[in-house]
Coordinates of C-alpha atoms in Angstrom, one line a residue:
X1 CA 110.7 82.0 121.8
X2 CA 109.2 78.5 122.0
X3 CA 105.9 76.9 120.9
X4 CA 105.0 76.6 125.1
X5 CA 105.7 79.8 125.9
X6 CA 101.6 81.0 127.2
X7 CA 101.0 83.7 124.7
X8 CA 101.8 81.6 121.8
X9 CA 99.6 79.0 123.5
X10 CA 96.9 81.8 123.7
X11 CA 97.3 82.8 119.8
X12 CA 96.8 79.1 118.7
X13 CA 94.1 78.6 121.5
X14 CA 92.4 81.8 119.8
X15 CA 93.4 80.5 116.2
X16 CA 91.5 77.1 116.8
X17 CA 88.5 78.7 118.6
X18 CA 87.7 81.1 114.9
X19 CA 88.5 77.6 112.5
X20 CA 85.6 75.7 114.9
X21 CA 83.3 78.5 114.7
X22 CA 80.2 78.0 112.5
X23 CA 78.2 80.9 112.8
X24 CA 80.9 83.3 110.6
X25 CA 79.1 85.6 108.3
X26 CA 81.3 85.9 105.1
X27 CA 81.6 89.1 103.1
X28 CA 83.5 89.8 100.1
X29 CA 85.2 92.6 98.2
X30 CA 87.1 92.5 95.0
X31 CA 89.3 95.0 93.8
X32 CA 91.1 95.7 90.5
X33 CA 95.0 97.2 90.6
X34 CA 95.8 100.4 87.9
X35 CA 96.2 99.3 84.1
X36 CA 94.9 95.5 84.8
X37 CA 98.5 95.1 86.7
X38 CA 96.6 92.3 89.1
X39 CA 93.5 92.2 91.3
X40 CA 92.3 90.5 94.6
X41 CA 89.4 89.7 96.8
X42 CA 89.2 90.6 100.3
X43 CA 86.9 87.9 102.4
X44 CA 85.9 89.0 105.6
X45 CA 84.5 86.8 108.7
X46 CA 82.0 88.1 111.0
X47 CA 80.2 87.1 114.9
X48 CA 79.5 88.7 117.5
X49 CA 79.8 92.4 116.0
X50 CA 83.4 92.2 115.0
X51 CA 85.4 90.9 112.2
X52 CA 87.1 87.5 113.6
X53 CA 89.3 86.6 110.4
X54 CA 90.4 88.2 107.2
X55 CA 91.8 86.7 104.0
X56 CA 93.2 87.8 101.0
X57 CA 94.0 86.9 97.9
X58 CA 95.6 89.0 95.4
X59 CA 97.5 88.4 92.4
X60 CA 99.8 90.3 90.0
X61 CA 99.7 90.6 86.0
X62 CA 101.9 87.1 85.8
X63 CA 102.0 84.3 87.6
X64 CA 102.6 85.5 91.3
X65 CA 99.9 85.5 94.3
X66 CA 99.7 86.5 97.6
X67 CA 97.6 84.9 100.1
X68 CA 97.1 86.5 103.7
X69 CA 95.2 84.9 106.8
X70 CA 94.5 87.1 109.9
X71 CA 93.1 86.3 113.2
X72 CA 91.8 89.2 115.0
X73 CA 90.9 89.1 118.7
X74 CA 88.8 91.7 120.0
X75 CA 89.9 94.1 116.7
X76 CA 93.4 93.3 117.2
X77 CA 95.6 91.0 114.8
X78 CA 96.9 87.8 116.9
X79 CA 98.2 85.5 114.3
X80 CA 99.0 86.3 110.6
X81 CA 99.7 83.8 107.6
X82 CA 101.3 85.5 104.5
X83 CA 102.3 82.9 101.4
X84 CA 104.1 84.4 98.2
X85 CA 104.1 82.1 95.9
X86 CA 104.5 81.8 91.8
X87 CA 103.8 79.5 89.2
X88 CA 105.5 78.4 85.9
X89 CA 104.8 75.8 83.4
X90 CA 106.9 72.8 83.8
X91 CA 107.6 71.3 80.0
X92 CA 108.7 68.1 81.7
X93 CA 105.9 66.8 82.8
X94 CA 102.8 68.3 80.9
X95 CA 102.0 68.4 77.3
X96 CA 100.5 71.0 74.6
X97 CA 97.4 69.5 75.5
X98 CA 97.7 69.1 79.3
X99 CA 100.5 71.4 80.4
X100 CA 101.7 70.8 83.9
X101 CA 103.0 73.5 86.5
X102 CA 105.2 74.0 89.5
X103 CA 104.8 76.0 92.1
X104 CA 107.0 78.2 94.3
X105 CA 105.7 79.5 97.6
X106 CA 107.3 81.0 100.7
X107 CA 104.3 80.9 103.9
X108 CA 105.4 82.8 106.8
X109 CA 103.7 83.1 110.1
X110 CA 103.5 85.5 112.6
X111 CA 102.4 85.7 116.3
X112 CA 101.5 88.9 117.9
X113 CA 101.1 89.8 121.1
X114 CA 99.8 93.3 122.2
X115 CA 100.5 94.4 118.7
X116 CA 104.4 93.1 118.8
X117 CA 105.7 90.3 117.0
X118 CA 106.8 87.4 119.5
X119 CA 107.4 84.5 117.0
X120 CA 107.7 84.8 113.2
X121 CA 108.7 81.5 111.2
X122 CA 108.4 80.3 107.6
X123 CA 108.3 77.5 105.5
X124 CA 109.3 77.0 102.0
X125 CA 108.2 74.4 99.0
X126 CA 108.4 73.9 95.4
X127 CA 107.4 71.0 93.2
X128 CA 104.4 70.3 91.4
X129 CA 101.2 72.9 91.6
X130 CA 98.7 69.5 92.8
X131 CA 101.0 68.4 95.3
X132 CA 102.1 71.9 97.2
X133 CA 99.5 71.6 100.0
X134 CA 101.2 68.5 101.8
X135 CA 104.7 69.5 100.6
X136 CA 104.1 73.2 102.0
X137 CA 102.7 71.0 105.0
X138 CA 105.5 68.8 105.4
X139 CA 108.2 71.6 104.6
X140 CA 109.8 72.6 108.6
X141 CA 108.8 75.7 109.9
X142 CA 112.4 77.6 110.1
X143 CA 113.0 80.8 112.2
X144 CA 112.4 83.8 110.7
X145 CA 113.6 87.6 111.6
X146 CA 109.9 89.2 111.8
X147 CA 111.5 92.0 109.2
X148 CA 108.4 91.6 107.4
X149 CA 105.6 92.0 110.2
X150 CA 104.9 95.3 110.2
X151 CA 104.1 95.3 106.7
X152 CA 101.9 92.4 107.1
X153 CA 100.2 94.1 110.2
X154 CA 99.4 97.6 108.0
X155 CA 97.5 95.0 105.5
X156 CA 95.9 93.6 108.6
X157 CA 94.5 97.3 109.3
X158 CA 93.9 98.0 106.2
X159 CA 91.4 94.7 106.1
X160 CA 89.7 95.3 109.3
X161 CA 88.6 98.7 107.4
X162 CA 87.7 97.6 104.3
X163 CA 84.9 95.9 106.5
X164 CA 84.3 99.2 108.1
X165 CA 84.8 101.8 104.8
X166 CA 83.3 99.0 101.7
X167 CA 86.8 100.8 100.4
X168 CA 89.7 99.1 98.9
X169 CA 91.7 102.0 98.5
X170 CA 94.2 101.4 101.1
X171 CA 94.4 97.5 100.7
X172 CA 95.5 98.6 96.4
X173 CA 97.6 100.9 97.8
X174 CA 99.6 98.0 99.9
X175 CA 99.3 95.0 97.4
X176 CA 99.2 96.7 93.4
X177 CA 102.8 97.4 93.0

């Protein structure tokens, strides 16, 4: 699958048209996993009666998060973003009174198209938590073997309701292991 092929050009087309938009109408819902074991905070995007983006952020008891960006077109997911990432303290560089830490993430990507993944790639960085945006940015996007789309896609679903139900049942029941 390549970059020109006319549906991928569509899903970024779409993609670009929700970033520009000003007129979103942001939402939010928090939700707490069993026993403290993590929490996260569903943020929904709204215009023109539908939801046109979803994000997620939700994090365990230690030092892993999972981010999630989906772009819906007419209630169905085009293009998803999905970043597992950690962080640790990093003795080498920080101090007792300024400790320093380094970051782990793994961003993968998915196009869909009629509900079925046609491209899926990731990118991988590590180094120092302030400098992971442009290394995640400059890290090549690598070919990836969509194994994890359908997963991605239920928590997709499971967003688009949360708008619908004010529920987070489902969305705990996919991200509080």
């Amino acid at each position: 699958m390549s970059l020109d092929d006319p549906r991928i050009q569509k899903i970024r087309a779409r993609y670009q048209d929700i970033q520009a938009r000003k007129d979103l109408k942001r939402s939010e819902l928090r939700f707490e996993c069993a026993g403290g074991e993590g929490r996260g905070e569903l943020r929904l995007y709204q215009a023109d009666g539908a939801i046109q983006k979803a994000e997620i952020a939700a994090s365990d008891a230690g030092h892993g998060e999972s981010t999630y960006q989906f772009y819906y077109d007419q209630g169905k997911l085009v293009f998803a973003l999905h970043g597992d990432g950690s962080w640790a303290f990093d003795e080498t560089r920080g101090t007792p009174d300024k400790p320093a830490t380094t970051t782990n993430v793994t961003q993968r990507r998915y196009y869909l198209h009629e509900g079925e993944p046609v491209l899926c790639s990731k990118k991988h960085a590590k180094g120092p938590t302030e400098k992971l945006g442009p290394l995640l940015e400059q890290a090549p996007n690598r070919p990836d073997d969509c194994s994890r789309a359908k997963e991605t896609q239920q928590i997709a679903s499971a967003a688009l309701a949360g708008a619908k139900t004010k529920t987070t049942d489902e969305l705990k029941k996919l991200l509080c292991n």
